[in-house]
Short mmCIF file of C-alpha atoms in Angstrom, two decimals:
data_model
loop_
_atom_site.label_atom_id
_atom_site.label_comp_id
_atom_site.label_asym_id
_atom_site.label_seq_id
_atom_site.Cartn_x
_atom_site.Cartn_y
_atom_site.Cartn_z
CA MET A 247 0.00 0.00 0.00
CA LYS A 248 1.17 3.55 -0.65
CA ASN A 249 3.12 5.26 2.15
CA TYR A 250 1.41 8.59 1.55
CA LEU A 251 -1.90 7.03 2.59
CA ILE A 252 -0.54 7.03 6.14
CA ALA A 253 0.11 10.76 5.83
CA ALA A 254 -3.39 11.25 4.43
CA PHE A 255 -4.84 9.40 7.42
CA PHE A 256 -3.10 11.67 9.94
CA LEU A 257 -4.02 14.76 7.91
CA MET A 258 -7.71 13.89 7.95
CA SER A 259 -7.54 13.01 11.63
CA ALA A 260 -6.03 16.40 12.43
CA VAL A 261 -8.47 18.55 10.48
CA SER A 262 -11.66 16.85 11.65
CA PRO A 263 -13.35 18.92 14.36
CA ALA A 264 -15.56 16.08 15.61
CA TRP A 265 -15.21 12.34 15.32
CA ALA A 266 -17.87 9.72 15.80
CA GLU A 267 -17.14 6.54 17.69
CA PRO A 268 -14.99 4.28 15.46
CA GLU A 269 -16.36 0.95 14.27
CA TRP A 270 -14.04 -2.08 14.47
CA THR A 271 -14.72 -5.63 13.28
CA ALA A 272 -12.20 -8.47 13.38
CA SER A 273 -12.50 -12.13 12.42
CA LEU A 274 -10.41 -15.27 12.13
CA SER A 275 -11.32 -18.35 10.07
CA VAL A 276 -9.59 -21.72 9.81
CA SER A 277 -10.64 -24.24 7.16
CA GLU A 278 -9.65 -27.69 5.94
CA GLU A 279 -10.54 -28.71 2.39
CA TYR A 280 -10.08 -31.75 0.19
CA ASN A 281 -9.47 -30.79 -3.45
CA ASP A 282 -9.21 -33.53 -6.08
CA ASN A 283 -7.51 -31.29 -8.69
CA THR A 284 -5.58 -28.43 -7.10
CA ARG A 285 -3.77 -27.38 -10.30
CA GLU A 286 -6.91 -27.48 -12.47
CA GLU A 287 -5.58 -29.73 -15.22
CA ARG A 288 -6.50 -32.98 -16.93
CA HIS A 289 -5.79 -35.95 -14.64
CA GLY A 290 -4.75 -33.54 -11.90
CA LYS A 291 -3.52 -34.47 -8.43
CA ASP A 292 -5.49 -34.20 -5.20
CA ASP A 293 -4.46 -32.58 -1.92
CA PHE A 294 -5.63 -31.40 1.49
CA VAL A 295 -5.56 -27.62 1.85
CA THR A 296 -5.39 -25.83 5.20
CA THR A 297 -6.31 -22.14 5.04
CA VAL A 298 -6.18 -19.42 7.70
CA ARG A 299 -8.14 -16.24 6.96
CA PRO A 300 -7.69 -13.19 9.22
CA GLY A 301 -10.00 -10.23 8.67
CA LEU A 302 -10.23 -6.67 9.96
CA SER A 303 -12.41 -3.68 9.11
CA TYR A 304 -12.47 -0.14 10.49
CA LYS A 305 -14.64 2.92 9.91
CA HIS A 306 -14.24 6.37 11.41
CA GLU A 307 -16.54 9.21 10.36
CA GLY A 308 -16.27 12.82 11.40
CA ALA A 309 -18.07 16.04 10.54
CA ARG A 310 -15.86 16.61 7.46
CA THR A 311 -13.94 13.35 7.09
CA LEU A 312 -14.48 9.70 6.38
CA LEU A 313 -11.89 6.96 6.83
CA GLU A 314 -12.72 3.32 6.15
CA THR A 315 -10.50 0.32 5.64
CA SER A 316 -10.84 -3.44 5.37
CA TYR A 317 -8.45 -6.35 5.11
CA ARG A 318 -8.86 -10.07 4.43
CA GLY A 319 -5.91 -12.42 4.15
CA ALA A 320 -5.71 -16.06 3.09
CA TRP A 321 -2.72 -18.27 3.94
CA SER A 322 -3.00 -21.72 2.31
CA HIS A 323 -0.82 -24.79 2.92
CA TYR A 324 -0.97 -27.83 0.60
CA ALA A 325 -0.26 -30.99 2.60
CA TYR A 326 1.11 -33.04 -0.34
CA GLY A 327 2.93 -30.12 -1.96
CA THR A 328 0.90 -30.10 -5.18
CA ARG A 329 1.11 -26.29 -5.05
CA ASP A 330 3.38 -23.86 -3.26
CA GLN A 331 2.27 -22.15 -0.08
CA GLU A 332 0.09 -19.11 -0.81
CA PHE A 333 -0.49 -15.88 1.09
CA ASN A 334 -3.01 -13.66 -0.71
CA HIS A 335 -4.45 -10.34 0.38
CA ASP A 336 -7.61 -8.32 -0.20
CA ALA A 337 -7.16 -4.84 1.27
CA MET A 338 -8.87 -1.48 0.84
CA ILE A 339 -8.37 1.94 2.40
CA HIS A 340 -10.54 4.93 1.54
CA GLY A 341 -10.36 8.48 2.84
CA LEU A 342 -12.60 11.44 2.00
CA LEU A 343 -11.86 14.97 3.25
CA GLU A 344 -14.23 17.92 2.89
CA ALA A 345 -11.46 20.51 2.69
CA TRP A 346 -13.78 23.46 2.05
CA GLU A 347 -17.30 23.06 3.33
CA GLY A 348 -19.63 21.84 0.60
CA PHE A 349 -17.21 22.82 -2.19
CA LEU A 350 -13.70 21.27 -2.21
CA PHE A 351 -13.12 17.57 -1.55
CA LEU A 352 -10.10 15.25 -1.51
CA ASP A 353 -10.79 11.57 -2.22
CA VAL A 354 -8.09 8.89 -1.77
CA ARG A 355 -8.51 5.15 -2.32
CA ASP A 356 -6.08 2.23 -2.49
CA THR A 357 -7.19 -1.32 -3.32
CA TYR A 358 -5.06 -4.47 -3.31
CA ARG A 359 -6.83 -7.61 -4.53
CA LEU A 360 -6.69 -10.78 -6.61
CA VAL A 361 -7.70 -10.44 -10.27
CA ASN A 362 -7.76 -12.79 -13.23
CA GLN A 363 -4.63 -12.60 -15.40
CA ASP A 364 -7.00 -12.62 -18.37
CA ARG A 365 -9.33 -9.64 -17.87
CA THR A 366 -11.83 -11.03 -20.35
CA ARG A 367 -12.74 -13.70 -17.77
CA GLY A 368 -14.44 -10.98 -15.75
CA GLU A 369 -14.07 -10.43 -12.03
CA ALA A 370 -12.31 -13.08 -9.95
CA LEU A 371 -14.80 -15.23 -8.04
CA GLU A 372 -14.18 -15.54 -4.30
CA GLU A 373 -15.03 -19.26 -4.28
CA ASP A 374 -12.86 -20.02 -7.34
CA SER A 375 -9.28 -21.28 -7.36
CA THR A 376 -6.38 -18.79 -7.46
CA ILE A 377 -4.96 -20.51 -10.56
CA ASP A 378 -4.23 -17.88 -13.25
CA GLN A 379 -4.79 -15.02 -10.80
CA LEU A 380 -2.42 -12.35 -9.50
CA GLN A 381 -2.44 -9.44 -7.05
CA GLN A 382 -3.34 -6.02 -8.43
CA ASN A 383 -2.90 -2.68 -6.65
CA THR A 384 -4.96 0.32 -7.74
CA PHE A 385 -4.29 3.71 -6.15
CA ILE A 386 -6.57 6.69 -6.88
CA PHE A 387 -6.14 10.29 -5.74
CA SER A 388 -8.88 12.72 -6.77
CA PRO A 389 -9.41 16.36 -5.72
CA TYR A 390 -12.66 17.87 -6.99
CA ILE A 391 -15.06 20.76 -6.47
CA THR A 392 -18.88 20.74 -6.43
CA PRO A 393 -20.11 24.23 -7.39
CA ARG A 394 -23.81 25.03 -7.45
CA PHE A 395 -25.48 27.39 -9.92
CA GLY A 396 -28.74 28.59 -8.43
CA GLU A 397 -31.34 26.25 -6.98
CA ARG A 398 -31.41 23.69 -9.80
CA ALA A 399 -27.93 23.30 -11.29
CA GLN A 400 -24.81 21.71 -9.84
CA ALA A 401 -21.53 20.33 -11.15
CA LYS A 402 -18.60 18.13 -10.18
CA VAL A 403 -15.26 19.21 -11.63
CA GLY A 404 -11.95 17.59 -10.80
CA TYR A 405 -8.88 15.52 -11.52
CA ALA A 406 -8.10 11.86 -10.79
CA PHE A 407 -4.69 10.19 -10.78
CA THR A 408 -4.68 6.38 -10.95
CA ASN A 409 -1.68 4.06 -10.62
CA ILE A 410 -2.06 0.33 -11.37
CA TRP A 411 0.66 -2.23 -10.66
CA TYR A 412 0.94 -5.99 -10.14
CA ASP A 413 2.99 -8.18 -7.79
CA GLU A 414 4.71 -9.90 -10.74
CA ASP A 415 7.70 -8.04 -12.19
CA ASP A 416 6.94 -8.93 -15.81
CA ARG A 417 3.58 -7.11 -15.71
CA ASP A 418 3.33 -3.52 -16.91
CA SER A 419 2.39 -0.80 -14.45
CA LYS A 420 0.17 2.00 -15.68
CA ASN A 421 -0.40 5.67 -14.78
CA ILE A 422 -3.70 7.31 -15.69
CA HIS A 423 -4.43 11.05 -15.52
CA ARG A 424 -8.08 12.04 -15.92
CA GLY A 425 -9.80 15.40 -15.88
CA PHE A 426 -13.58 15.49 -15.70
CA ALA A 427 -16.58 17.81 -15.52
CA ASP A 428 -20.10 16.49 -14.86
CA ALA A 429 -23.18 18.71 -14.67
CA GLU A 430 -26.78 18.16 -13.58
CA TYR A 431 -29.80 20.39 -14.06
CA GLU A 432 -33.01 19.60 -12.18
CA LEU A 433 -36.04 20.13 -14.39
CA SER A 434 -38.44 18.91 -11.70
CA GLY A 435 -38.48 16.82 -8.55
CA ARG A 436 -38.38 13.69 -10.72
CA THR A 437 -36.40 14.68 -13.82
CA SER A 438 -32.83 15.89 -14.32
CA LEU A 439 -30.68 16.62 -17.36
CA LEU A 440 -27.10 15.29 -17.33
CA SER A 441 -24.00 16.24 -19.30
CA GLY A 442 -20.27 15.79 -19.00
CA TYR A 443 -16.81 15.70 -20.54
CA SER A 444 -13.64 13.83 -19.58
CA TYR A 445 -10.09 13.71 -20.89
CA THR A 446 -7.91 10.69 -20.03
CA HIS A 447 -4.15 10.32 -20.54
CA GLU A 448 -2.80 6.77 -20.01
CA LEU A 449 0.90 5.85 -19.90
CA TRP A 450 2.53 2.44 -19.70
CA GLU A 451 5.70 0.84 -21.01
CA ASP A 452 4.58 0.19 -24.58
CA GLU A 453 2.02 2.88 -25.25
CA THR A 454 0.54 6.30 -24.51
CA LEU A 455 -3.09 7.06 -25.28
CA ASP A 456 -5.45 10.03 -25.05
CA ARG A 457 -9.20 9.54 -24.70
CA ASN A 458 -11.95 12.15 -24.98
CA ILE A 459 -15.55 11.41 -23.94
CA PHE A 460 -18.54 13.76 -24.17
CA TYR A 461 -22.05 12.76 -23.12
CA LEU A 462 -25.60 14.06 -22.72
CA GLY A 463 -28.37 12.31 -20.85
CA GLY A 464 -30.99 12.37 -18.18
CA ARG A 465 -32.35 10.73 -15.05
CA TYR A 466 -36.03 10.11 -14.29
CA ALA A 467 -37.58 8.87 -11.05
CA TYR A 468 -40.70 7.31 -12.54
CA ALA A 469 -41.91 5.97 -9.18
CA GLU A 470 -41.15 6.38 -5.49
CA ASN A 471 -38.90 3.30 -5.59
CA GLY A 472 -37.84 3.36 -9.23
CA VAL A 473 -35.27 5.35 -11.19
CA VAL A 474 -33.88 5.15 -14.72
CA TYR A 475 -30.95 7.05 -16.23
CA LEU A 476 -29.06 7.32 -19.52
CA LYS A 477 -25.80 8.96 -20.60
CA ALA A 478 -24.58 8.71 -24.19
CA GLY A 479 -22.12 10.42 -26.50
CA PRO A 480 -19.01 10.03 -28.66
CA GLN A 481 -15.61 8.86 -27.48
CA TYR A 482 -12.34 9.28 -29.37
CA THR A 483 -9.06 7.54 -28.48
CA ARG A 484 -5.64 8.31 -29.91
CA TYR A 485 -2.71 5.84 -29.54
CA ARG A 486 0.34 8.08 -29.84
CA ASP A 487 3.15 5.53 -30.21
CA ARG A 488 1.31 3.50 -32.87
CA ASP A 489 -0.14 6.56 -34.59
CA THR A 490 -3.59 4.97 -34.67
CA SER A 491 -6.98 6.09 -33.39
CA SER A 492 -10.48 4.79 -32.80
CA SER A 493 -13.89 6.29 -32.18
CA SER A 494 -17.09 4.73 -30.92
CA LEU A 495 -20.26 5.38 -28.95
CA PHE A 496 -19.98 5.75 -25.19
CA TRP A 497 -23.00 5.04 -23.01
CA ASP A 498 -23.96 4.38 -19.41
CA ALA A 499 -27.55 3.46 -18.57
CA GLY A 500 -29.41 1.71 -15.80
CA LEU A 501 -32.70 1.01 -14.07
CA ASP A 502 -33.30 0.20 -10.40
CA HIS A 503 -36.68 -0.67 -8.95
CA ASP A 504 -37.63 -1.77 -5.45
CA PHE A 505 -40.91 -3.69 -5.52
CA GLY A 506 -40.72 -4.32 -1.79
CA ALA A 507 -39.93 -8.02 -1.62
CA VAL A 508 -38.32 -7.92 -5.08
CA LEU A 509 -35.33 -5.85 -6.23
CA LEU A 510 -34.60 -5.33 -9.94
CA HIS A 511 -31.37 -3.96 -11.38
CA LEU A 512 -30.58 -3.45 -15.07
CA GLY A 513 -27.37 -1.88 -16.30
CA THR A 514 -25.48 -1.40 -19.54
CA GLY A 515 -22.53 0.69 -20.61
CA VAL A 516 -18.96 1.02 -21.82
CA SER A 517 -15.91 0.88 -19.54
CA PHE A 518 -12.15 0.71 -20.11
CA GLU A 519 -10.29 -2.13 -18.36
CA ASP A 520 -6.60 -2.90 -17.88
CA ASP A 521 -5.61 -6.42 -18.97
CA PRO A 522 -2.66 -7.89 -16.98
CA ASP A 523 -1.91 -10.50 -19.67
CA THR A 524 -1.31 -8.09 -22.55
CA GLY A 525 -0.84 -4.75 -20.79
CA GLU A 526 -3.46 -3.30 -23.14
CA THR A 527 -6.60 -1.34 -22.25
CA TYR A 528 -9.71 -3.17 -23.41
CA GLU A 529 -12.94 -1.41 -24.32
CA ARG A 530 -15.64 -3.36 -22.46
CA MET A 531 -19.28 -3.20 -23.53
CA PHE A 532 -21.59 -4.84 -21.01
CA GLY A 533 -25.15 -5.49 -19.94
CA THR A 534 -26.21 -6.80 -16.53
CA LEU A 535 -29.43 -8.06 -14.98
CA ARG A 536 -30.07 -9.03 -11.37
CA LEU A 537 -33.42 -9.94 -9.83
CA THR A 538 -33.60 -10.63 -6.09
CA LYS A 539 -36.65 -11.96 -4.23
CA THR A 540 -36.90 -12.10 -0.44
CA TRP A 541 -39.30 -14.20 1.63
CA SER A 542 -39.46 -14.49 5.42
CA ARG A 543 -36.69 -17.13 5.58
CA THR A 544 -35.44 -17.37 2.00
CA THR A 545 -33.57 -15.12 -0.42
CA ALA A 546 -33.17 -16.03 -4.09
CA SER A 547 -31.49 -14.17 -6.93
CA VAL A 548 -30.92 -14.73 -10.62
CA PHE A 549 -28.34 -12.79 -12.59
CA SER A 550 -26.91 -12.45 -16.06
CA THR A 551 -23.98 -10.55 -17.57
CA LEU A 552 -23.18 -10.08 -21.25
CA GLU A 553 -19.74 -8.63 -22.05
CA GLU A 554 -17.71 -7.88 -25.15
CA TYR A 555 -14.04 -6.92 -24.84
CA GLU A 556 -12.26 -5.27 -27.76
CA ASP A 557 -8.67 -4.10 -28.24
CA ARG A 558 -9.00 -1.04 -30.48
CA SER A 559 -5.30 -0.16 -30.57
CA ASP A 560 -4.81 -1.80 -33.99
CA GLU A 561 -5.84 0.33 -36.95
CA GLY A 562 -8.52 -1.21 -39.11
CA GLY A 563 -10.31 -2.94 -36.25
CA ASP A 564 -8.02 -6.01 -36.23
CA GLY A 565 -7.65 -6.10 -32.43
CA GLU A 566 -8.78 -9.07 -30.40
CA GLU A 567 -12.49 -9.41 -29.60
CA VAL A 568 -13.78 -11.62 -26.78
CA ARG A 569 -17.42 -12.20 -25.84
CA ARG A 570 -18.49 -13.51 -22.44
CA THR A 571 -21.89 -14.65 -21.19
CA LEU A 572 -22.60 -15.37 -17.53
CA LEU A 573 -25.88 -16.85 -16.23
CA GLY A 574 -26.47 -17.87 -12.64
CA MET A 575 -28.62 -18.11 -9.54
CA ASN A 576 -28.09 -18.06 -5.76
CA LEU A 577 -30.36 -19.33 -2.99
CA SER A 578 -30.18 -18.93 0.79
CA HIS A 579 -32.68 -20.56 3.17
CA GLU A 580 -32.86 -20.33 6.95
CA LEU A 581 -33.54 -23.88 8.15
CA SER A 582 -33.60 -22.75 11.78
CA PRO A 583 -32.58 -19.63 13.73
CA ARG A 584 -29.02 -21.04 13.85
CA LEU A 585 -28.74 -23.07 10.63
CA THR A 586 -28.67 -21.64 7.08
CA ALA A 587 -28.34 -23.52 3.78
CA THR A 588 -26.93 -21.93 0.63
CA MET A 589 -26.56 -23.02 -2.96
CA GLY A 590 -25.43 -21.52 -6.23
CA LEU A 591 -25.17 -22.43 -9.90
CA SER A 592 -23.64 -20.47 -12.77
CA HIS A 593 -22.54 -20.97 -16.37
CA ASP A 594 -19.70 -18.85 -17.80
CA PHE A 595 -19.15 -18.95 -21.58
CA GLN A 596 -16.07 -17.24 -23.05
CA ASP A 597 -16.04 -16.90 -26.85
CA ARG A 598 -12.66 -16.12 -28.41
CA SER A 599 -11.73 -16.01 -32.07
CA ASP A 600 -9.37 -19.00 -31.65
CA ASP A 601 -11.17 -21.08 -28.98
CA ASP A 602 -14.27 -21.20 -26.79
CA THR A 603 -14.32 -22.08 -23.08
CA ARG A 604 -17.36 -23.10 -21.03
CA ARG A 605 -17.20 -23.19 -17.24
CA TRP A 606 -19.86 -24.52 -14.88
CA TYR A 607 -19.76 -23.62 -11.18
CA ALA A 608 -21.95 -25.26 -8.54
CA ASN A 609 -21.85 -25.07 -4.77
CA ILE A 610 -23.89 -26.05 -1.74
CA GLY A 611 -23.17 -25.18 1.88
CA LEU A 612 -24.40 -25.17 5.47
CA ASN A 613 -23.62 -22.54 8.11
CA TYR A 614 -24.36 -23.08 11.80
CA ALA A 615 -24.10 -20.43 14.53
CA LEU A 616 -22.47 -22.14 17.51
CA SER A 617 -22.74 -18.86 19.43
CA GLU A 618 -23.11 -15.16 18.75
CA ARG A 619 -19.44 -14.93 17.71
CA VAL A 620 -18.60 -18.42 16.44
CA ARG A 621 -19.88 -20.03 13.23
CA LEU A 622 -19.25 -23.44 11.72
CA GLY A 623 -19.61 -24.02 7.99
CA CYS A 624 -19.18 -26.80 5.45
CA TRP A 625 -19.42 -26.91 1.66
CA TYR A 626 -19.16 -28.81 -1.57
CA ARG A 627 -17.97 -27.00 -4.71
CA PHE A 628 -17.83 -28.26 -8.27
CA LYS A 629 -16.20 -26.75 -11.36
CA ASP A 630 -16.27 -28.11 -14.89
CA SER A 631 -14.26 -26.52 -17.70
CA SER A 632 -14.58 -27.55 -21.35
CA SER A 633 -12.77 -25.87 -24.22
CA ASP A 634 -11.37 -26.15 -27.73
CA ASN A 635 -8.02 -25.91 -25.93
CA GLU A 636 -7.21 -29.26 -24.27
CA GLU A 637 -5.39 -27.52 -21.41
CA GLU A 638 -8.73 -26.03 -20.34
CA GLU A 639 -10.48 -29.44 -20.16
CA TYR A 640 -10.80 -30.48 -16.50
CA GLN A 641 -13.09 -30.95 -13.50
CA VAL A 642 -12.62 -30.01 -9.84
CA ASN A 643 -14.43 -31.28 -6.73
CA ARG A 644 -13.87 -29.63 -3.35
CA VAL A 645 -15.24 -30.51 0.10
CA GLY A 646 -14.40 -28.38 3.12
CA VAL A 647 -15.22 -27.34 6.66
CA GLN A 648 -14.51 -23.98 8.32
CA ILE A 649 -14.82 -22.37 11.75
CA THR A 650 -15.04 -18.58 12.04
CA MET A 651 -14.73 -16.34 15.08
CA THR A 652 -15.63 -12.64 15.11
CA PHE A 653 -14.33 -10.18 17.67
#
């Protein structure tokens, strides 16, 4: 984590005139798991895996400051030595300082987490293996102002510096400078007009790019518990070292509705993602759907994600294109006040120009509260991977038990 975050913490502590009582949460989990294919390969070897997971979270909120941090570690030992010992981390620290009341803000965030080496596989799943994953650190520093123009208009204008690096020396680090201006005009209590512009300058070892995005849009609260919004406009990217450029449509849209016992979320848009494997920035077009239903003792959700990743750095549109489709469901049922059963099923289809890969994930688990601070859990997890590439043809079965204490 960055050393200047420590300085930021003391700065925010000093300037805050009033602090609320801090919130601490700590936990420690120990698990034992049998895995019949630890390296995720055809005819793989089995092993017993012992994992210790410490956790800590902290939140301190003052009149003009916010400081929150969380940490989860995972130390894993493989009894038969099928894999080396692992010590992975998931850490976040976030600080927000209101430097000038209601006008000038300083926002600092640092995140250290596991990600897939291949960004087109989507986000790393917590219950998945750490094969083909690595640690990524993302640091963001953003000062911004929030001027108001009369009763109905407001804006957010600022700068954001982002640094991305990985714990493997052969991976490119990246610096991103971004200036932005977003405006909102309230037409009525339900309707607002949106507009904005951003300029992004990205630098890494092999390339420098400039990206300009302009958008117009609106937001409409069509019901007390429902809102829809849309932003759309052109984006233009220039790759300086390759003397190439690309242009396309940028959009960001969504709908959220709370039906009471049912929550609906729809989202679609364009984002720009760093790929550890290639060092390139992919343009990601996505659509998401999540529907969650809650009963007195049961919660069920279904979800779907459609993604298309494109490398636009090659002139003529010859960059790699990858499509990904994710479908899944989760279910949680309270069997008794102390005992809860969970299950999940998902299908992940990755469509590349040279090969396709299909992955099935299934899991079932039980969690029992031994006391207010101690929980006992057990699970079975299954993964099936089939592909045009023989190296991606395998199955994994995992059975485990875990005890967790919170402090």
